[in-house]
Amino acid sequence: MRKCCLSVLALVLVMAFLALGCQPAKKPDVTNRERKYDSEPTISLYDNETGQKKQMKLEEYIAGVVAAEMEPSWPVNALAAQAILARTFTMENIESGRVKKLHGTDVSTSVEESQAYDPSRITENVRQAVQKTRGEVITYNGRYIKAWFSASNGGKTASAAEGLAYFKTPTPYIKANMNDPASIQNTLPEIRQWTATIPGARVREAVKSISGKDPGPLTSAAIAKKGPSGRTVQLKINNTVVGGPAFRLAAGSTEIRSMFLTGVSVQGGNLVLTGKGYGHGVGMSQWGAKNMAEKGISPEDIIRFYFKDIRIEKLYP
């Protein structure tokens, strides 16, 4: 009897072992460092205006992005910092497969889908900047970071949650609520302090598109909540509260230059906002990069000023 029980137990153990052995092995958590290239990769680009697709070397694409995203006459080190961000954004975007699902290509010329791209603006400074940082990307714990930047943070950086209402994944590498005087120094007057007048009808439509509720004709407006850096994270329009970043996008991000508001009022049926800075304020400030570059600070150190606990790695020679 005991011998029979032992035989049955042995059979059960063997079957369990075989069952486990037949299960597919889990994929290893591959990091970017394990994905380095022997040579510069070729990527595919979808032109959103013409519908055409073409192949190009990655560095050629990065030059067109840098030229479109930053003033191409700016110092080489500022453009080089932008190149590191552009390359990182591109690799993270390709890895996610976002554009591949839409167009069957790695990247596109759409700002909403990828990054701005304009090869006609490429200058010698841009070419030097791209070559100077060839293959360089930013990683955190072995993975590409969210390579955010804005024109000017208005003198203080924001977290992804505050500036972009981004909560999808942790972004501990973003230096938030940090004083950045270089971002506001020697900038354009309309960046240091600006005023935007938004028609009441547009405000009404923006609030409706965000909340799903019609707030009615514009009669009142106020800041409902500020974030740690002082940015408006919630805005109250009549009796409806909406997110600051969402409202800026819906009502016009060119006119409403940032949510670093210094004043909110209703005048003549219009929403009048005053503020400082240009953009969401998360990650690198382009004007800050320019001012640091003019002092001889390297592109890598410019990046490290805005991002913490990161590694700048070279993907290919």
PDB file of C-alpha atoms in Angstrom:
ATOM      1  CA  MET A   1       0.000   0.000   0.000  1.00  0.00           C
ATOM      2  CA  ARG A   2       2.786   2.429   0.983  1.00  0.00           C
ATOM      3  CA  LYS A   3       4.688   1.532  -2.185  1.00  0.00           C
ATOM      4  CA  CYS A   4       1.588   2.225  -4.280  1.00  0.00           C
ATOM      5  CA  CYS A   5       1.103   5.643  -2.657  1.00  0.00           C
ATOM      6  CA  LEU A   6       4.718   6.549  -3.299  1.00  0.00           C
ATOM      7  CA  SER A   7       4.343   5.563  -6.946  1.00  0.00           C
ATOM      8  CA  VAL A   8       1.234   7.713  -7.335  1.00  0.00           C
ATOM      9  CA  LEU A   9       2.971  10.653  -5.641  1.00  0.00           C
ATOM     10  CA  ALA A  10       5.967  10.300  -7.935  1.00  0.00           C
ATOM     11  CA  LEU A  11       3.686  10.236 -10.977  1.00  0.00           C
ATOM     12  CA  VAL A  12       1.908  13.407  -9.814  1.00  0.00           C
ATOM     13  CA  LEU A  13       5.224  15.198  -9.302  1.00  0.00           C
ATOM     14  CA  VAL A  14       6.463  14.181 -12.749  1.00  0.00           C
ATOM     15  CA  MET A  15       3.248  15.378 -14.396  1.00  0.00           C
ATOM     16  CA  ALA A  16       3.433  18.697 -12.538  1.00  0.00           C
ATOM     17  CA  PHE A  17       7.047  19.155 -13.610  1.00  0.00           C
ATOM     18  CA  LEU A  18       6.171  18.428 -17.234  1.00  0.00           C
ATOM     19  CA  ALA A  19       3.233  20.832 -17.104  1.00  0.00           C
ATOM     20  CA  LEU A  20       5.442  23.616 -15.802  1.00  0.00           C
ATOM     21  CA  GLY A  21       8.052  22.833 -18.396  1.00  0.00           C
ATOM     22  CA  CYS A  22       5.491  23.175 -21.176  1.00  0.00           C
ATOM     23  CA  GLN A  23       4.516  26.685 -20.121  1.00  0.00           C
ATOM     24  CA  PRO A  24       6.057  29.462 -22.255  1.00  0.00           C
ATOM     25  CA  ALA A  25       8.927  31.224 -20.550  1.00  0.00           C
ATOM     26  CA  LYS A  26       8.276  34.797 -19.466  1.00  0.00           C
ATOM     27  CA  LYS A  27       9.925  37.431 -21.603  1.00  0.00           C
ATOM     28  CA  PRO A  28      12.840  39.098 -19.829  1.00  0.00           C
ATOM     29  CA  ASP A  29      12.467  42.738 -18.866  1.00  0.00           C
ATOM     30  CA  VAL A  30      14.662  44.036 -21.666  1.00  0.00           C
ATOM     31  CA  THR A  31      16.168  47.457 -21.046  1.00  0.00           C
ATOM     32  CA  ASN A  32      17.358  50.003 -23.543  1.00  0.00           C
ATOM     33  CA  ARG A  33      20.977  49.221 -22.796  1.00  0.00           C
ATOM     34  CA  GLU A  34      20.391  45.751 -24.265  1.00  0.00           C
ATOM     35  CA  ARG A  35      19.070  47.331 -27.447  1.00  0.00           C
ATOM     36  CA  LYS A  36      22.150  49.232 -28.545  1.00  0.00           C
ATOM     37  CA  TYR A  37      22.875  49.262 -32.250  1.00  0.00           C
ATOM     38  CA  ASP A  38      26.041  48.389 -34.130  1.00  0.00           C
ATOM     39  CA  SER A  39      25.338  51.271 -36.481  1.00  0.00           C
ATOM     40  CA  GLU A  40      22.914  54.153 -36.944  1.00  0.00           C
ATOM     41  CA  PRO A  41      19.395  52.814 -37.554  1.00  0.00           C
ATOM     42  CA  THR A  42      17.245  53.668 -40.546  1.00  0.00           C
ATOM     43  CA  ILE A  43      13.687  54.726 -39.708  1.00  0.00           C
ATOM     44  CA  SER A  44      10.485  55.237 -41.679  1.00  0.00           C
ATOM     45  CA  LEU A  45       8.692  58.598 -41.801  1.00  0.00           C
ATOM     46  CA  TYR A  46       5.071  59.320 -42.723  1.00  0.00           C
ATOM     47  CA  ASP A  47       4.427  62.783 -44.172  1.00  0.00           C
ATOM     48  CA  ASN A  48       1.012  63.813 -42.862  1.00  0.00           C
ATOM     49  CA  GLU A  49       0.592  66.482 -45.549  1.00  0.00           C
ATOM     50  CA  THR A  50       1.387  64.386 -48.628  1.00  0.00           C
ATOM     51  CA  GLY A  51       0.617  60.904 -47.326  1.00  0.00           C
ATOM     52  CA  GLN A  52       4.001  59.715 -48.561  1.00  0.00           C
ATOM     53  CA  LYS A  53       6.309  57.383 -46.671  1.00  0.00           C
ATOM     54  CA  LYS A  54      10.079  57.363 -46.858  1.00  0.00           C
ATOM     55  CA  GLN A  55      13.139  55.836 -45.238  1.00  0.00           C
ATOM     56  CA  MET A  56      15.911  57.913 -43.704  1.00  0.00           C
ATOM     57  CA  LYS A  57      18.763  57.675 -41.260  1.00  0.00           C
ATOM     58  CA  LEU A  58      17.802  58.536 -37.698  1.00  0.00           C
ATOM     59  CA  GLU A  59      20.276  61.426 -37.387  1.00  0.00           C
ATOM     60  CA  GLU A  60      18.896  63.010 -40.560  1.00  0.00           C
ATOM     61  CA  TYR A  61      15.430  62.928 -39.028  1.00  0.00           C
ATOM     62  CA  ILE A  62      16.691  64.356 -35.714  1.00  0.00           C
ATOM     63  CA  ALA A  63      18.224  67.332 -37.554  1.00  0.00           C
ATOM     64  CA  GLY A  64      14.830  68.131 -39.098  1.00  0.00           C
ATOM     65  CA  VAL A  65      13.151  67.862 -35.700  1.00  0.00           C
ATOM     66  CA  VAL A  66      15.656  70.089 -33.894  1.00  0.00           C
ATOM     67  CA  ALA A  67      15.398  72.710 -36.645  1.00  0.00           C
ATOM     68  CA  ALA A  68      11.610  72.752 -36.286  1.00  0.00           C
ATOM     69  CA  GLU A  69      11.390  72.615 -32.484  1.00  0.00           C
ATOM     70  CA  MET A  70      14.045  75.223 -31.618  1.00  0.00           C
ATOM     71  CA  GLU A  71      15.267  78.442 -33.232  1.00  0.00           C
ATOM     72  CA  PRO A  72      17.995  77.063 -35.568  1.00  0.00           C
ATOM     73  CA  SER A  73      20.268  80.093 -35.098  1.00  0.00           C
ATOM     74  CA  TRP A  74      20.602  79.487 -31.349  1.00  0.00           C
ATOM     75  CA  PRO A  75      23.879  78.309 -29.739  1.00  0.00           C
ATOM     76  CA  VAL A  76      25.084  74.843 -30.685  1.00  0.00           C
ATOM     77  CA  ASN A  77      24.950  73.528 -27.110  1.00  0.00           C
ATOM     78  CA  ALA A  78      21.293  74.519 -26.731  1.00  0.00           C
ATOM     79  CA  LEU A  79      20.453  72.843 -30.035  1.00  0.00           C
ATOM     80  CA  ALA A  80      22.501  69.828 -28.939  1.00  0.00           C
ATOM     81  CA  ALA A  81      20.472  69.500 -25.730  1.00  0.00           C
ATOM     82  CA  GLN A  82      17.343  69.633 -27.887  1.00  0.00           C
ATOM     83  CA  ALA A  83      18.841  66.918 -30.100  1.00  0.00           C
ATOM     84  CA  ILE A  84      19.309  64.600 -27.110  1.00  0.00           C
ATOM     85  CA  LEU A  85      15.672  65.127 -26.150  1.00  0.00           C
ATOM     86  CA  ALA A  86      14.475  64.676 -29.737  1.00  0.00           C
ATOM     87  CA  ARG A  87      16.418  61.434 -30.132  1.00  0.00           C
ATOM     88  CA  THR A  88      15.127  60.113 -26.815  1.00  0.00           C
ATOM     89  CA  PHE A  89      11.547  61.039 -27.689  1.00  0.00           C
ATOM     90  CA  THR A  90      11.916  59.357 -31.073  1.00  0.00           C
ATOM     91  CA  MET A  91      13.242  56.097 -29.659  1.00  0.00           C
ATOM     92  CA  GLU A  92      10.567  55.998 -26.953  1.00  0.00           C
ATOM     93  CA  ASN A  93       7.911  56.734 -29.570  1.00  0.00           C
ATOM     94  CA  ILE A  94       9.175  53.979 -31.867  1.00  0.00           C
ATOM     95  CA  GLU A  95       9.318  51.534 -28.972  1.00  0.00           C
ATOM     96  CA  SER A  96       5.698  52.298 -28.059  1.00  0.00           C
ATOM     97  CA  GLY A  97       4.497  51.605 -31.598  1.00  0.00           C
ATOM     98  CA  ARG A  98       2.070  54.541 -31.496  1.00  0.00           C
ATOM     99  CA  VAL A  99       2.750  55.799 -35.022  1.00  0.00           C
ATOM    100  CA  LYS A 100       3.191  52.288 -36.402  1.00  0.00           C
ATOM    101  CA  LYS A 101      -0.428  51.555 -35.503  1.00  0.00           C
ATOM    102  CA  LEU A 102      -1.605  54.685 -37.319  1.00  0.00           C
ATOM    103  CA  HIS A 103       0.522  54.764 -40.457  1.00  0.00           C
ATOM    104  CA  GLY A 104       2.750  51.697 -40.490  1.00  0.00           C
ATOM    105  CA  THR A 105       5.854  53.866 -39.986  1.00  0.00           C
ATOM    106  CA  ASP A 106       8.161  54.649 -37.085  1.00  0.00           C
ATOM    107  CA  VAL A 107       7.429  58.391 -36.943  1.00  0.00           C
ATOM    108  CA  SER A 108       5.335  61.040 -38.652  1.00  0.00           C
ATOM    109  CA  THR A 109       5.490  64.780 -39.282  1.00  0.00           C
ATOM    110  CA  SER A 110       2.517  65.443 -36.975  1.00  0.00           C
ATOM    111  CA  VAL A 111       3.240  67.233 -33.696  1.00  0.00           C
ATOM    112  CA  GLU A 112       0.354  65.353 -32.084  1.00  0.00           C
ATOM    113  CA  GLU A 113       1.758  61.970 -33.156  1.00  0.00           C
ATOM    114  CA  SER A 114       5.508  62.615 -33.084  1.00  0.00           C
ATOM    115  CA  GLN A 115       7.431  65.887 -33.179  1.00  0.00           C
ATOM    116  CA  ALA A 116       7.614  68.938 -35.402  1.00  0.00           C
ATOM    117  CA  TYR A 117       9.745  68.259 -38.492  1.00  0.00           C
ATOM    118  CA  ASP A 118      11.057  70.790 -41.014  1.00  0.00           C
ATOM    119  CA  PRO A 119      14.295  69.946 -42.849  1.00  0.00           C
ATOM    120  CA  SER A 120      14.168  73.276 -44.718  1.00  0.00           C
ATOM    121  CA  ARG A 121      15.167  75.039 -41.467  1.00  0.00           C
ATOM    122  CA  ILE A 122      18.339  72.999 -40.902  1.00  0.00           C
ATOM    123  CA  THR A 123      21.390  75.232 -40.387  1.00  0.00           C
ATOM    124  CA  GLU A 124      25.068  74.555 -39.832  1.00  0.00           C
ATOM    125  CA  ASN A 125      24.490  75.057 -36.099  1.00  0.00           C
ATOM    126  CA  VAL A 126      21.818  72.366 -36.150  1.00  0.00           C
ATOM    127  CA  ARG A 127      24.085  69.945 -38.009  1.00  0.00           C
ATOM    128  CA  GLN A 128      26.910  70.549 -35.540  1.00  0.00           C
ATOM    129  CA  ALA A 129      24.542  70.031 -32.602  1.00  0.00           C
ATOM    130  CA  VAL A 130      23.209  66.741 -33.937  1.00  0.00           C
ATOM    131  CA  GLN A 131      26.693  65.464 -34.760  1.00  0.00           C
ATOM    132  CA  LYS A 132      27.998  66.549 -31.348  1.00  0.00           C
ATOM    133  CA  THR A 133      25.438  64.353 -29.572  1.00  0.00           C
ATOM    134  CA  ARG A 134      25.228  61.585 -32.163  1.00  0.00           C
ATOM    135  CA  GLY A 135      23.426  58.550 -30.758  1.00  0.00           C
ATOM    136  CA  GLU A 136      22.891  60.071 -27.302  1.00  0.00           C
ATOM    137  CA  VAL A 137      19.642  59.316 -25.449  1.00  0.00           C
ATOM    138  CA  ILE A 138      18.396  59.738 -21.881  1.00  0.00           C
ATOM    139  CA  THR A 139      17.397  56.755 -19.768  1.00  0.00           C
ATOM    140  CA  TYR A 140      16.115  56.225 -16.256  1.00  0.00           C
ATOM    141  CA  ASN A 141      16.494  52.735 -14.793  1.00  0.00           C
ATOM    142  CA  GLY A 142      17.390  51.509 -18.264  1.00  0.00           C
ATOM    143  CA  ARG A 143      14.340  52.910 -20.036  1.00  0.00           C
ATOM    144  CA  TYR A 144      13.821  55.957 -22.206  1.00  0.00           C
ATOM    145  CA  ILE A 145      12.403  58.902 -20.296  1.00  0.00           C
ATOM    146  CA  LYS A 146       9.507  61.095 -21.332  1.00  0.00           C
ATOM    147  CA  ALA A 147      11.630  63.769 -23.008  1.00  0.00           C
ATOM    148  CA  TRP A 148       9.411  66.755 -22.295  1.00  0.00           C
ATOM    149  CA  PHE A 149      10.366  70.371 -22.915  1.00  0.00           C
ATOM    150  CA  SER A 150       8.688  73.749 -23.274  1.00  0.00           C
ATOM    151  CA  ALA A 151       9.736  77.181 -24.482  1.00  0.00           C
ATOM    152  CA  SER A 152       9.922  78.776 -21.027  1.00  0.00           C
ATOM    153  CA  ASN A 153       8.796  77.547 -17.623  1.00  0.00           C
ATOM    154  CA  GLY A 154       8.333  81.108 -16.409  1.00  0.00           C
ATOM    155  CA  GLY A 155      11.082  80.770 -13.818  1.00  0.00           C
ATOM    156  CA  LYS A 156       9.941  77.571 -12.089  1.00  0.00           C
ATOM    157  CA  THR A 157       9.584  73.999 -13.316  1.00  0.00           C
ATOM    158  CA  ALA A 158       6.445  71.885 -13.014  1.00  0.00           C
ATOM    159  CA  SER A 159       5.806  68.207 -12.423  1.00  0.00           C
ATOM    160  CA  ALA A 160       4.162  66.111 -15.115  1.00  0.00           C
ATOM    161  CA  ALA A 161       1.008  65.982 -13.008  1.00  0.00           C
ATOM    162  CA  GLU A 162       0.852  69.748 -12.539  1.00  0.00           C
ATOM    163  CA  GLY A 163       1.959  70.932 -15.958  1.00  0.00           C
ATOM    164  CA  LEU A 164       0.484  68.233 -18.170  1.00  0.00           C
ATOM    165  CA  ALA A 165      -2.078  66.458 -15.971  1.00  0.00           C
ATOM    166  CA  TYR A 166      -0.050  63.330 -16.773  1.00  0.00           C
ATOM    167  CA  PHE A 167      -0.574  60.438 -14.345  1.00  0.00           C
ATOM    168  CA  LYS A 168      -0.178  57.394 -16.594  1.00  0.00           C
ATOM    169  CA  THR A 169       3.314  56.373 -15.485  1.00  0.00           C
ATOM    170  CA  PRO A 170       5.675  57.603 -12.743  1.00  0.00           C
ATOM    171  CA  THR A 171       8.168  60.268 -13.834  1.00  0.00           C
ATOM    172  CA  PRO A 172      10.528  60.585 -10.843  1.00  0.00           C
ATOM    173  CA  TYR A 173      13.307  61.931 -13.073  1.00  0.00           C
ATOM    174  CA  ILE A 174      11.491  65.243 -13.642  1.00  0.00           C
ATOM    175  CA  LYS A 175      12.866  68.059 -11.485  1.00  0.00           C
ATOM    176  CA  ALA A 176       9.667  69.751 -10.349  1.00  0.00           C
ATOM    177  CA  ASN A 177       9.044  72.986  -8.456  1.00  0.00           C
ATOM    178  CA  MET A 178      12.640  74.060  -9.095  1.00  0.00           C
ATOM    179  CA  ASN A 179      13.630  77.695  -9.512  1.00  0.00           C
ATOM    180  CA  ASP A 180      14.978  78.343 -13.001  1.00  0.00           C
ATOM    181  CA  PRO A 181      15.849  82.025 -13.467  1.00  0.00           C
ATOM    182  CA  ALA A 182      17.659  81.248 -16.739  1.00  0.00           C
ATOM    183  CA  SER A 183      14.308  80.294 -18.252  1.00  0.00           C
ATOM    184  CA  ILE A 184      12.952  83.824 -17.958  1.00  0.00           C
ATOM    185  CA  GLN A 185      16.125  85.877 -18.428  1.00  0.00           C
ATOM    186  CA  ASN A 186      16.733  87.579 -21.778  1.00  0.00           C
ATOM    187  CA  THR A 187      13.519  86.143 -23.202  1.00  0.00           C
ATOM    188  CA  LEU A 188      10.953  87.919 -25.335  1.00  0.00           C
ATOM    189  CA  PRO A 189       8.686  90.412 -23.531  1.00  0.00           C
ATOM    190  CA  GLU A 190       5.614  88.364 -24.484  1.00  0.00           C
ATOM    191  CA  ILE A 191       7.096  85.371 -22.653  1.00  0.00           C
ATOM    192  CA  ARG A 192       8.062  87.220 -19.483  1.00  0.00           C
ATOM    193  CA  GLN A 193       4.541  88.629 -19.158  1.00  0.00           C
ATOM    194  CA  TRP A 194       1.588  88.127 -21.464  1.00  0.00           C
ATOM    195  CA  THR A 195      -2.143  88.846 -21.687  1.00  0.00           C
ATOM    196  CA  ALA A 196      -4.684  86.735 -23.549  1.00  0.00           C
ATOM    197  CA  THR A 197      -8.268  87.710 -24.328  1.00  0.00           C
ATOM    198  CA  ILE A 198     -10.426  84.693 -25.144  1.00  0.00           C
ATOM    199  CA  PRO A 199     -13.950  85.224 -26.553  1.00  0.00           C
ATOM    200  CA  GLY A 200     -16.686  84.041 -24.209  1.00  0.00           C
ATOM    201  CA  ALA A 201     -18.171  81.758 -26.867  1.00  0.00           C
ATOM    202  CA  ARG A 202     -14.860  79.924 -27.246  1.00  0.00           C
ATOM    203  CA  VAL A 203     -14.515  79.591 -23.473  1.00  0.00           C
ATOM    204  CA  ARG A 204     -18.011  78.129 -23.315  1.00  0.00           C
ATOM    205  CA  GLU A 205     -17.236  75.566 -26.020  1.00  0.00           C
ATOM    206  CA  ALA A 206     -13.912  74.657 -24.406  1.00  0.00           C
ATOM    207  CA  VAL A 207     -15.520  74.010 -21.027  1.00  0.00           C
ATOM    208  CA  LYS A 208     -18.300  72.012 -22.668  1.00  0.00           C
ATOM    209  CA  SER A 209     -15.808  69.843 -24.574  1.00  0.00           C
ATOM    210  CA  ILE A 210     -13.903  69.071 -21.367  1.00  0.00           C
ATOM    211  CA  SER A 211     -16.732  68.603 -18.868  1.00  0.00           C
ATOM    212  CA  GLY A 212     -19.566  67.538 -21.123  1.00  0.00           C
ATOM    213  CA  LYS A 213     -21.678  70.275 -19.560  1.00  0.00           C
ATOM    214  CA  ASP A 214     -22.716  73.618 -21.000  1.00  0.00           C
ATOM    215  CA  PRO A 215     -21.601  76.290 -18.502  1.00  0.00           C
ATOM    216  CA  GLY A 216     -23.790  78.908 -20.163  1.00  0.00           C
ATOM    217  CA  PRO A 217     -22.713  82.411 -21.191  1.00  0.00           C
ATOM    218  CA  LEU A 218     -19.479  83.499 -19.536  1.00  0.00           C
ATOM    219  CA  THR A 219     -20.165  85.567 -16.419  1.00  0.00           C
ATOM    220  CA  SER A 220     -17.370  84.690 -13.984  1.00  0.00           C
ATOM    221  CA  ALA A 221     -13.958  83.038 -13.860  1.00  0.00           C
ATOM    222  CA  ALA A 222     -11.450  82.309 -11.113  1.00  0.00           C
ATOM    223  CA  ILE A 223      -8.500  80.104 -10.239  1.00  0.00           C
ATOM    224  CA  ALA A 224      -9.932  77.129  -8.336  1.00  0.00           C
ATOM    225  CA  LYS A 225      -6.670  75.386  -7.462  1.00  0.00           C
ATOM    226  CA  LYS A 226      -2.947  75.950  -7.865  1.00  0.00           C
ATOM    227  CA  GLY A 227      -0.169  73.377  -7.971  1.00  0.00           C
ATOM    228  CA  PRO A 228       3.120  73.392  -6.013  1.00  0.00           C
ATOM    229  CA  SER A 229       4.879  75.664  -8.519  1.00  0.00           C
ATOM    230  CA  GLY A 230       1.982  78.120  -8.578  1.00  0.00           C
ATOM    231  CA  ARG A 231       0.421  77.003 -11.846  1.00  0.00           C
ATOM    232  CA  THR A 232      -3.332  76.830 -12.231  1.00  0.00           C
ATOM    233  CA  VAL A 233      -4.364  73.183 -12.170  1.00  0.00           C
ATOM    234  CA  GLN A 234      -8.091  73.921 -11.916  1.00  0.00           C
ATOM    235  CA  LEU A 235     -10.047  76.842 -13.323  1.00  0.00           C
ATOM    236  CA  LYS A 236     -13.617  77.723 -12.376  1.00  0.00           C
ATOM    237  CA  ILE A 237     -15.749  79.032 -15.227  1.00  0.00           C
ATOM    238  CA  ASN A 238     -19.154  80.141 -13.928  1.00  0.00           C
ATOM    239  CA  ASN A 239     -20.034  77.142 -11.723  1.00  0.00           C
ATOM    240  CA  THR A 240     -17.995  74.549 -13.620  1.00  0.00           C
ATOM    241  CA  VAL A 241     -14.475  73.520 -12.603  1.00  0.00           C
ATOM    242  CA  VAL A 242     -12.137  72.235 -15.329  1.00  0.00           C
ATOM    243  CA  GLY A 243      -8.505  71.162 -15.402  1.00  0.00           C
ATOM    244  CA  GLY A 244      -6.033  73.911 -16.237  1.00  0.00           C
ATOM    245  CA  PRO A 245      -3.900  72.021 -18.805  1.00  0.00           C
ATOM    246  CA  ALA A 246      -7.009  70.667 -20.545  1.00  0.00           C
ATOM    247  CA  PHE A 247      -8.578  74.119 -20.719  1.00  0.00           C
ATOM    248  CA  ARG A 248      -5.443  75.621 -22.226  1.00  0.00           C
ATOM    249  CA  LEU A 249      -5.421  73.044 -25.014  1.00  0.00           C
ATOM    250  CA  ALA A 250      -9.148  73.352 -25.661  1.00  0.00           C
ATOM    251  CA  ALA A 251      -9.309  77.158 -25.621  1.00  0.00           C
ATOM    252  CA  GLY A 252      -6.062  77.841 -27.500  1.00  0.00           C
ATOM    253  CA  SER A 253      -2.539  77.058 -26.330  1.00  0.00           C
ATOM    254  CA  THR A 254      -0.979  79.675 -28.596  1.00  0.00           C
ATOM    255  CA  GLU A 255      -2.889  82.532 -27.000  1.00  0.00           C
ATOM    256  CA  ILE A 256      -2.968  81.040 -23.500  1.00  0.00           C
ATOM    257  CA  ARG A 257       0.793  80.670 -23.396  1.00  0.00           C
ATOM    258  CA  SER A 258       0.871  78.784 -20.097  1.00  0.00           C
ATOM    259  CA  MET A 259      -1.158  78.049 -16.980  1.00  0.00           C
ATOM    260  CA  PHE A 260       1.318  80.014 -14.877  1.00  0.00           C
ATOM    261  CA  LEU A 261      -1.416  82.602 -14.439  1.00  0.00           C
ATOM    262  CA  THR A 262      -1.064  85.868 -12.584  1.00  0.00           C
ATOM    263  CA  GLY A 263      -4.569  87.151 -13.236  1.00  0.00           C
ATOM    264  CA  VAL A 264      -8.042  85.929 -14.264  1.00  0.00           C
ATOM    265  CA  SER A 265     -11.040  88.142 -15.013  1.00  0.00           C
ATOM    266  CA  VAL A 266     -14.109  88.544 -17.213  1.00  0.00           C
ATOM    267  CA  GLN A 267     -14.279  91.744 -19.228  1.00  0.00           C
ATOM    268  CA  GLY A 268     -16.939  92.545 -21.805  1.00  0.00           C
ATOM    269  CA  GLY A 269     -18.003  88.922 -22.022  1.00  0.00           C
ATOM    270  CA  ASN A 270     -14.432  87.762 -22.683  1.00  0.00           C
ATOM    271  CA  LEU A 271     -12.022  85.810 -20.503  1.00  0.00           C
ATOM    272  CA  VAL A 272      -8.884  87.845 -19.816  1.00  0.00           C
ATOM    273  CA  LEU A 273      -5.839  85.965 -18.561  1.00  0.00           C
ATOM    274  CA  THR A 274      -2.405  87.266 -17.634  1.00  0.00           C
ATOM    275  CA  GLY A 275       0.556  85.020 -17.037  1.00  0.00           C
ATOM    276  CA  LYS A 276       4.217  84.253 -17.594  1.00  0.00           C
ATOM    277  CA  GLY A 277       6.212  81.634 -19.451  1.00  0.00           C
ATOM    278  CA  TYR A 278       5.299  79.672 -22.561  1.00  0.00           C
ATOM    279  CA  GLY A 279       4.342  76.008 -22.438  1.00  0.00           C
ATOM    280  CA  HIS A 280       3.637  73.400 -19.780  1.00  0.00           C
ATOM    281  CA  GLY A 281       6.879  73.956 -17.857  1.00  0.00           C
ATOM    282  CA  VAL A 282       7.758  70.252 -17.558  1.00  0.00           C
ATOM    283  CA  GLY A 283      11.304  69.121 -18.320  1.00  0.00           C
ATOM    284  CA  MET A 284      13.752  71.306 -20.216  1.00  0.00           C
ATOM    285  CA  SER A 285      13.146  74.991 -20.816  1.00  0.00           C
ATOM    286  CA  GLN A 286      14.394  75.980 -24.258  1.00  0.00           C
ATOM    287  CA  TRP A 287      15.120  79.551 -23.194  1.00  0.00           C
ATOM    288  CA  GLY A 288      16.880  78.206 -20.127  1.00  0.00           C
ATOM    289  CA  ALA A 289      18.969  75.956 -22.373  1.00  0.00           C
ATOM    290  CA  LYS A 290      19.834  78.917 -24.601  1.00  0.00           C
ATOM    291  CA  ASN A 291      20.969  81.072 -21.696  1.00  0.00           C
ATOM    292  CA  MET A 292      23.026  78.238 -20.196  1.00  0.00           C
ATOM    293  CA  ALA A 293      24.577  77.419 -23.577  1.00  0.00           C
ATOM    294  CA  GLU A 294      25.682  81.031 -23.948  1.00  0.00           C
ATOM    295  CA  LYS A 295      27.635  80.556 -20.710  1.00  0.00           C
ATOM    296  CA  GLY A 296      29.427  77.534 -22.163  1.00  0.00           C
ATOM    297  CA  ILE A 297      27.474  74.834 -20.303  1.00  0.00           C
ATOM    298  CA  SER A 298      27.557  71.498 -22.130  1.00  0.00           C
ATOM    299  CA  PRO A 299      24.397  69.967 -23.630  1.00  0.00           C
ATOM    300  CA  GLU A 300      24.666  67.010 -21.252  1.00  0.00           C
ATOM    301  CA  ASP A 301      24.864  69.296 -18.217  1.00  0.00           C
ATOM    302  CA  ILE A 302      21.903  71.293 -19.501  1.00  0.00           C
ATOM    303  CA  ILE A 303      19.925  68.047 -19.610  1.00  0.00           C
ATOM    304  CA  ARG A 304      21.079  67.089 -16.114  1.00  0.00           C
ATOM    305  CA  PHE A 305      19.937  70.461 -14.801  1.00  0.00           C
ATOM    306  CA  TYR A 306      16.337  69.610 -15.704  1.00  0.00           C
ATOM    307  CA  PHE A 307      16.303  65.827 -15.161  1.00  0.00           C
ATOM    308  CA  LYS A 308      17.615  63.885 -12.156  1.00  0.00           C
ATOM    309  CA  ASP A 309      18.979  60.358 -11.605  1.00  0.00           C
ATOM    310  CA  ILE A 310      19.286  59.829 -15.347  1.00  0.00           C
ATOM    311  CA  ARG A 311      21.909  58.351 -17.638  1.00  0.00           C
ATOM    312  CA  ILE A 312      22.900  59.801 -20.986  1.00  0.00           C
ATOM    313  CA  GLU A 313      23.839  56.818 -23.119  1.00  0.00           C
ATOM    314  CA  LYS A 314      25.186  56.403 -26.629  1.00  0.00           C
ATOM    315  CA  LEU A 315      23.082  53.949 -28.637  1.00  0.00           C
ATOM    316  CA  TYR A 316      25.434  53.656 -31.614  1.00  0.00           C
ATOM    317  CA  PRO A 317      28.837  54.935 -32.762  1.00  0.00           C
TER     318      PRO A 317
END
